[in-house]
Amino acid sequence: MKTHSFHLCLTSLAFLFVTERLTADWPQFRGPDGQGHSAEKGIPIHWREGENITWKTAVPGQGYSSPVIAGNQIWMTSSEDEGKSLRAVCIDKTSGELLHNVEVLTPEEAGPHHRLNGYASPTPVLDGKHAFVHFGPRGTACLGIAGKVIWKNTEFKYNAFQGAASSLILHGDLLILTCDGTDKQFLVGLDKHTGKTKWLQPRAHLERADASAQRAISRMAYSTPLIQAVNGKPQLICSGAFHSAAYDPANGKELWWFPYTGFSIVGRPSYGNGMFYIVGSIRQDHFCIFAVRPGKGELREDQRVWQFSTGIGHVPSPILIGKEIYVVHDGGVAACVDALTGRELWRERLGGNHDASPVEIRGRIYF
């Protein structure tokens, strides 16, 4: 068995996972609101070895999931034995001590993955009493905060040939999965207490994917949904291949949708100013932000307020801050766009490569 480790540094910056609104928790991918915002005070803008680093600890295995925080626990996922041992890892937030390293699933076949992906990429989600972990078609599980596995579900099979990436989200007692494989595309609502299926909704509007020159893979996507109340009613917004759609999270029924061209969408949607800001594409691998007003059925042209497609990254999600939306391209160029009109306000090269999504803390953006 091959065993590797990666490193997690808890710095003062890592307290970007803290917000006053949810009592110092950062329980899901992109934080409490799912959009990358924190109101925490006293976050530094410089850190290095010996400065603003509280502790550093090795984490067993290999993993690409983001760490999530509830109370004094930090959870993430990892893999060992070349993907045949899928694990949930828990670290003490105060000391950096390894609390739990639980083998959750042991698939006979690890499955394929992209060279920039791994076997443990979807980010866990926490509710204060449980940690929910997901490994795409290999399965999903719930653990208690003491590290005991409560349930597992391995019934949803689909071909994620580049590896899994869409993260879990919670809505009340529902745990929602996004499964956009090359062969099957669907969303699932599980009872978070039992892991049993409450609803399953197949994707629609994929006819143009079958006409794509890359038909064999043209139905796949990797985005994480966002739940947002619209006129007092929650809507589940999820980008997929060749379209994005809103669903009723209570039963999975589609509410509205709009088309675009392309697949392999990654960015998570944002909401503000009465609009959803959704990452899609105008042609394959040319990604775009669409600003849309929610409606019913296929959105009208006047509900598609603007689109912006210059330098939109494949992997990093945009971040909406008031009436401005910020993006960073995978190649290291950042830009600011007027969120009401779609007009570019500025563009600047940061340098390096950027796969992580930016975070905003009290008016500062951390790329």
Coordinates of C-alpha atoms in Angstrom, one line a residue:
M1 CA 0.0 0.0 0.0
K2 CA 1.3 3.4 -0.9
T3 CA 0.8 6.1 1.7
H4 CA 1.5 9.8 1.0
S5 CA 0.7 13.0 2.9
F6 CA -0.1 16.6 2.1
H7 CA 0.1 19.6 4.4
L8 CA -2.5 21.8 5.9
C9 CA -1.4 25.1 7.4
L10 CA -3.7 26.8 9.9
T11 CA -2.6 30.4 9.7
S12 CA -4.3 33.5 10.7
L13 CA -5.5 33.5 7.1
A14 CA -7.2 30.2 7.7
F15 CA -9.6 32.0 10.0
L16 CA -11.1 33.3 6.8
F17 CA -13.3 30.2 7.4
V18 CA -14.7 32.1 10.4
T19 CA -17.8 34.3 10.2
E20 CA -19.6 36.0 13.0
R21 CA -22.9 34.9 11.5
L22 CA -22.4 31.2 11.9
T23 CA -20.4 31.2 15.2
A24 CA -16.9 30.8 13.7
D25 CA -17.9 27.9 11.3
W26 CA -17.1 27.5 7.6
P27 CA -19.2 24.4 7.0
Q28 CA -19.3 23.9 3.3
F29 CA -17.5 24.7 0.0
R30 CA -17.1 28.5 -0.3
G31 CA -18.2 29.1 3.2
P32 CA -21.5 29.7 5.2
D33 CA -23.3 31.4 2.3
G34 CA -21.6 29.2 -0.4
Q35 CA -20.3 32.4 -2.1
G36 CA -16.9 32.9 -0.4
H37 CA -17.6 35.7 2.1
S38 CA -16.4 36.3 5.6
A39 CA -17.0 39.1 8.1
E40 CA -14.1 38.0 10.4
K41 CA -11.9 40.8 11.9
G42 CA -8.2 40.9 12.2
I43 CA -7.2 38.8 9.2
P44 CA -3.6 39.6 8.1
I45 CA -2.5 40.3 4.5
H46 CA 1.0 38.8 5.0
W47 CA 2.0 35.4 6.3
R48 CA 5.1 33.2 6.0
E49 CA 7.0 30.7 8.0
G50 CA 7.3 32.1 11.6
E51 CA 4.7 34.8 10.9
N52 CA 0.9 34.4 11.4
I53 CA 1.2 30.6 11.3
T54 CA -0.3 28.9 14.3
W55 CA 0.5 25.3 13.5
K56 CA 1.3 23.0 10.6
T57 CA 0.5 19.3 10.4
A58 CA 0.8 16.5 7.9
V59 CA -2.5 15.0 6.7
P60 CA -2.5 11.3 5.8
G61 CA -3.1 10.4 2.2
Q62 CA -3.8 12.6 -0.9
G63 CA -6.7 14.9 -1.3
Y64 CA -8.1 17.9 -3.1
S65 CA -11.1 18.8 -1.1
S66 CA -11.3 22.1 0.7
P67 CA -11.2 22.0 4.6
V68 CA -14.4 22.8 6.3
I69 CA -14.9 23.8 10.0
A70 CA -17.6 23.3 12.6
G71 CA -16.8 24.1 16.2
N72 CA -13.2 23.0 17.0
Q73 CA -13.1 20.4 14.2
I74 CA -11.7 20.7 10.6
W75 CA -12.8 18.0 8.2
M76 CA -11.5 17.0 4.8
T77 CA -11.2 13.9 2.6
S78 CA -8.2 11.9 1.4
S79 CA -7.3 8.7 -0.4
E80 CA -4.7 6.0 0.1
D81 CA -3.8 2.8 -1.7
E82 CA -4.2 4.5 -5.1
G83 CA -7.8 5.4 -4.5
K84 CA -9.0 2.1 -3.0
S85 CA -9.1 3.5 0.5
L86 CA -11.2 6.6 0.7
R87 CA -11.0 8.4 4.0
A88 CA -12.5 11.2 6.2
V89 CA -9.9 13.1 8.1
C90 CA -10.5 15.4 11.1
I91 CA -8.0 17.9 12.6
D92 CA -8.3 19.8 15.9
K93 CA -8.6 23.5 15.0
T94 CA -6.8 24.7 18.1
S95 CA -3.8 22.4 18.2
G96 CA -3.5 20.8 14.7
E97 CA -3.8 17.4 16.3
L98 CA -5.1 14.6 14.0
L99 CA -8.3 13.5 15.7
H100 CA -9.8 11.0 13.1
N101 CA -8.5 9.3 10.0
V102 CA -11.5 7.0 9.1
E103 CA -11.6 4.6 6.2
V104 CA -15.0 5.2 4.8
L105 CA -15.1 3.3 1.5
T106 CA -13.0 0.6 -0.1
P107 CA -14.0 0.4 -3.8
E108 CA -12.7 -2.5 -5.8
E109 CA -12.0 -0.2 -8.6
A110 CA -10.7 3.3 -7.9
G111 CA -11.7 4.6 -11.3
P112 CA -9.9 7.1 -13.5
H113 CA -9.1 10.8 -12.9
H114 CA -7.6 13.8 -14.6
R115 CA -3.9 14.5 -14.0
L116 CA -4.9 17.6 -12.0
N117 CA -7.6 15.8 -10.0
G118 CA -7.5 12.9 -7.5
Y119 CA -9.8 10.4 -5.8
A120 CA -10.9 12.7 -2.9
S121 CA -11.9 16.1 -4.4
P122 CA -15.5 17.0 -3.4
T123 CA -15.6 19.1 -0.3
P124 CA -17.4 17.7 2.8
V125 CA -20.4 19.6 4.4
L126 CA -21.0 19.8 8.1
D127 CA -24.1 20.4 10.2
G128 CA -22.4 20.7 13.6
K129 CA -23.2 17.1 14.6
H130 CA -22.2 15.2 11.4
A131 CA -19.7 15.3 8.6
F132 CA -21.0 14.3 5.2
V133 CA -18.4 13.1 2.7
H134 CA -18.7 12.3 -1.0
F135 CA -16.5 10.5 -3.5
G136 CA -18.6 10.8 -6.7
P137 CA -19.7 7.4 -8.1
R138 CA -17.6 5.6 -5.4
G139 CA -20.2 6.7 -2.7
T140 CA -21.3 9.0 0.0
A141 CA -21.2 8.7 3.8
C142 CA -22.2 10.3 7.0
L143 CA -19.9 10.3 10.1
G144 CA -20.6 11.6 13.7
I145 CA -18.2 14.1 15.2
A146 CA -16.6 11.2 17.2
G147 CA -15.5 9.7 13.9
K148 CA -18.0 6.8 13.7
V149 CA -19.6 6.0 10.3
I150 CA -23.4 6.3 10.6
W151 CA -24.4 5.4 7.1
K152 CA -23.1 4.8 3.6
N153 CA -24.7 5.0 0.1
T154 CA -23.0 3.5 -2.9
E155 CA -26.0 3.0 -5.2
F156 CA -25.4 5.9 -7.7
K157 CA -23.2 4.8 -10.5
Y158 CA -22.1 7.1 -13.3
N159 CA -19.0 7.6 -15.3
A160 CA -16.8 10.5 -13.9
F161 CA -13.9 9.7 -16.1
Q162 CA -11.9 12.7 -15.0
G163 CA -12.7 12.0 -11.3
A164 CA -15.4 13.5 -9.1
A165 CA -15.4 17.2 -8.2
S166 CA -19.0 18.5 -7.4
S167 CA -19.4 19.1 -3.7
L168 CA -22.2 18.2 -1.4
I169 CA -24.7 20.8 -0.1
L170 CA -27.3 20.6 2.8
H171 CA -30.8 22.0 2.8
G172 CA -32.7 21.2 6.0
D173 CA -32.8 17.5 6.3
L174 CA -31.7 16.9 2.7
L175 CA -28.2 16.2 1.5
I176 CA -28.0 17.0 -2.2
L177 CA -25.6 15.4 -4.7
T178 CA -24.9 16.5 -8.3
C179 CA -24.0 13.7 -10.6
D180 CA -23.0 14.9 -14.1
G181 CA -21.2 11.9 -15.7
T182 CA -20.6 11.2 -19.3
D183 CA -23.2 8.5 -19.4
K184 CA -25.8 9.6 -16.7
Q185 CA -26.7 13.1 -15.4
F186 CA -28.9 13.6 -12.4
L187 CA -29.4 15.3 -9.1
V188 CA -30.3 13.4 -5.9
G189 CA -31.8 14.5 -2.6
L190 CA -30.9 12.1 0.3
D191 CA -32.3 12.0 3.8
K192 CA -29.3 13.2 5.8
H193 CA -30.2 11.0 8.7
T194 CA -30.4 7.7 6.8
G195 CA -28.8 8.2 3.4
K196 CA -32.0 7.0 1.7
T197 CA -33.2 8.6 -1.5
K198 CA -35.9 11.2 -1.1
W199 CA -35.9 12.3 -4.8
L200 CA -33.9 11.8 -8.0
Q201 CA -34.1 14.3 -10.9
P202 CA -32.6 13.5 -14.3
R203 CA -31.1 16.4 -16.2
A204 CA -32.9 17.7 -19.3
H205 CA -31.9 19.9 -22.2
L206 CA -28.9 17.9 -23.3
E207 CA -29.9 17.3 -26.9
R208 CA -27.2 19.6 -28.3
A209 CA -24.6 17.6 -26.3
D210 CA -25.2 14.7 -28.6
A211 CA -24.5 16.8 -31.6
S212 CA -21.1 17.9 -30.2
A213 CA -17.9 16.9 -31.9
Q214 CA -16.8 15.5 -28.5
R215 CA -20.0 13.6 -28.0
A216 CA -18.5 10.8 -25.9
I217 CA -17.8 13.3 -23.1
S218 CA -20.1 16.3 -23.9
R219 CA -22.6 15.7 -21.0
M220 CA -20.2 16.0 -18.1
A221 CA -19.9 18.9 -15.6
Y222 CA -18.3 19.5 -12.2
S223 CA -20.1 22.5 -10.7
T224 CA -21.5 22.7 -7.1
P225 CA -25.0 24.0 -6.8
L226 CA -26.2 27.1 -4.8
I227 CA -29.4 27.3 -2.9
Q228 CA -31.0 30.8 -2.7
A229 CA -34.4 32.0 -1.6
V230 CA -36.3 33.9 -4.4
N231 CA -39.5 35.6 -3.3
G232 CA -39.3 33.6 -0.1
K233 CA -39.0 30.2 -1.8
P234 CA -35.6 28.3 -2.1
Q235 CA -34.2 27.5 -5.5
L236 CA -31.4 25.1 -6.3
I237 CA -29.2 26.5 -9.1
C238 CA -26.9 24.1 -10.8
S239 CA -24.7 24.5 -13.9
G240 CA -24.5 21.5 -16.2
A241 CA -23.5 20.7 -19.8
F242 CA -25.0 23.0 -22.3
H243 CA -27.4 24.6 -19.8
S244 CA -28.0 25.7 -16.3
A245 CA -31.2 25.0 -14.4
A246 CA -33.0 25.9 -11.2
Y247 CA -34.8 23.2 -9.2
D248 CA -37.1 23.0 -6.2
P249 CA -34.8 21.5 -3.5
A250 CA -37.8 20.0 -1.7
N251 CA -38.6 17.6 -4.6
G252 CA -36.0 18.1 -7.4
K253 CA -38.5 19.5 -9.9
E254 CA -37.1 21.9 -12.5
L255 CA -38.3 25.5 -12.2
W256 CA -36.4 27.3 -15.0
W257 CA -33.4 26.9 -17.3
F258 CA -31.4 28.6 -20.0
P259 CA -29.0 27.2 -22.7
Y260 CA -25.4 27.9 -23.5
T261 CA -22.8 26.0 -25.6
G262 CA -20.3 23.7 -24.0
F263 CA -19.6 21.3 -21.1
S264 CA -17.2 20.6 -18.3
I265 CA -18.5 23.6 -16.3
V266 CA -16.9 24.0 -12.8
G267 CA -17.7 27.4 -11.3
R268 CA -20.3 27.7 -8.5
P269 CA -23.1 30.2 -9.1
S270 CA -23.5 33.5 -7.1
Y271 CA -26.6 35.5 -6.3
G272 CA -27.2 39.2 -5.6
N273 CA -28.9 42.3 -7.1
G274 CA -31.9 40.2 -7.9
M275 CA -29.8 38.1 -10.3
F276 CA -27.9 34.8 -10.5
Y277 CA -24.4 35.0 -11.8
I278 CA -23.8 31.7 -13.5
V279 CA -20.7 30.2 -15.1
G280 CA -21.3 28.6 -18.5
S281 CA -19.6 28.9 -21.9
I282 CA -20.2 30.5 -25.3
R283 CA -18.3 27.7 -27.0
Q284 CA -16.3 24.7 -25.7
D285 CA -13.5 25.8 -23.3
H286 CA -14.4 29.5 -23.7
F287 CA -16.1 30.2 -20.4
C288 CA -18.6 33.0 -19.6
I289 CA -20.5 34.6 -16.8
F290 CA -24.3 34.9 -17.5
A291 CA -26.3 37.3 -15.3
V292 CA -29.9 36.1 -15.3
R293 CA -33.1 37.0 -13.6
P294 CA -35.0 33.9 -12.3
G295 CA -38.3 33.0 -14.0
K296 CA -40.3 30.0 -15.2
G297 CA -39.5 27.5 -17.9
E298 CA -36.9 28.6 -20.5
L299 CA -35.8 32.1 -19.6
R300 CA -36.7 34.9 -22.1
E301 CA -34.0 37.0 -23.7
D302 CA -34.9 39.9 -21.4
Q303 CA -34.2 37.7 -18.4
R304 CA -30.7 37.2 -19.6
V305 CA -29.4 40.6 -18.6
W306 CA -25.8 40.4 -19.7
Q307 CA -22.9 38.0 -20.4
F308 CA -19.1 38.4 -20.1
S309 CA -16.6 36.0 -21.6
T310 CA -13.2 37.7 -21.5
G311 CA -10.7 35.8 -19.3
I312 CA -13.2 33.7 -17.3
G313 CA -11.4 30.8 -15.6
H314 CA -12.3 27.2 -15.9
V315 CA -11.8 26.1 -12.3
P316 CA -12.0 29.2 -10.0
S317 CA -15.5 30.4 -9.1
P318 CA -16.2 34.2 -9.5
I319 CA -17.0 36.2 -6.3
L320 CA -19.8 38.7 -6.1
I321 CA -19.2 41.7 -3.8
G322 CA -22.1 44.1 -3.9
K323 CA -22.3 45.6 -7.4
E324 CA -19.0 44.2 -8.6
I325 CA -18.0 40.6 -9.5
Y326 CA -14.4 39.5 -9.5
V327 CA -12.9 36.7 -11.5
V328 CA -9.4 35.1 -11.9
H329 CA -8.3 33.1 -14.9
D330 CA -6.5 29.8 -14.3
G331 CA -3.5 31.6 -15.9
G332 CA -3.3 34.3 -13.2
V333 CA -5.1 37.3 -14.6
A334 CA -7.8 38.9 -12.4
A335 CA -10.6 41.2 -13.5
C336 CA -13.5 43.2 -12.0
V337 CA -16.8 43.5 -13.8
D338 CA -19.8 45.7 -13.1
A339 CA -22.4 43.3 -11.8
L340 CA -25.3 45.4 -13.0
T341 CA -24.1 45.9 -16.6
G342 CA -21.4 43.4 -17.4
R343 CA -18.9 46.1 -18.2
E344 CA -15.3 45.4 -17.4
L345 CA -13.9 47.8 -14.8
W346 CA -10.3 46.7 -14.6
R347 CA -7.9 43.8 -15.4
E348 CA -4.5 43.0 -13.8
R349 CA -2.0 40.1 -14.0
L350 CA -1.4 38.5 -10.6
G351 CA 1.1 35.9 -11.8
G352 CA 1.2 32.2 -11.2
N353 CA -1.6 29.7 -11.8
H354 CA -4.9 29.9 -9.9
D355 CA -7.3 26.9 -9.4
A356 CA -8.6 28.1 -6.0
S357 CA -11.7 30.4 -5.9
P358 CA -11.1 33.9 -4.3
V359 CA -12.5 34.7 -0.9
E360 CA -13.6 38.1 0.4
I361 CA -13.0 39.2 4.0
R362 CA -14.2 42.7 5.0
G363 CA -13.5 44.3 1.6
R364 CA -10.3 42.5 0.9
I365 CA -10.1 39.8 -1.7
Y366 CA -7.8 36.8 -1.2
F367 CA -6.8 35.0 -4.4

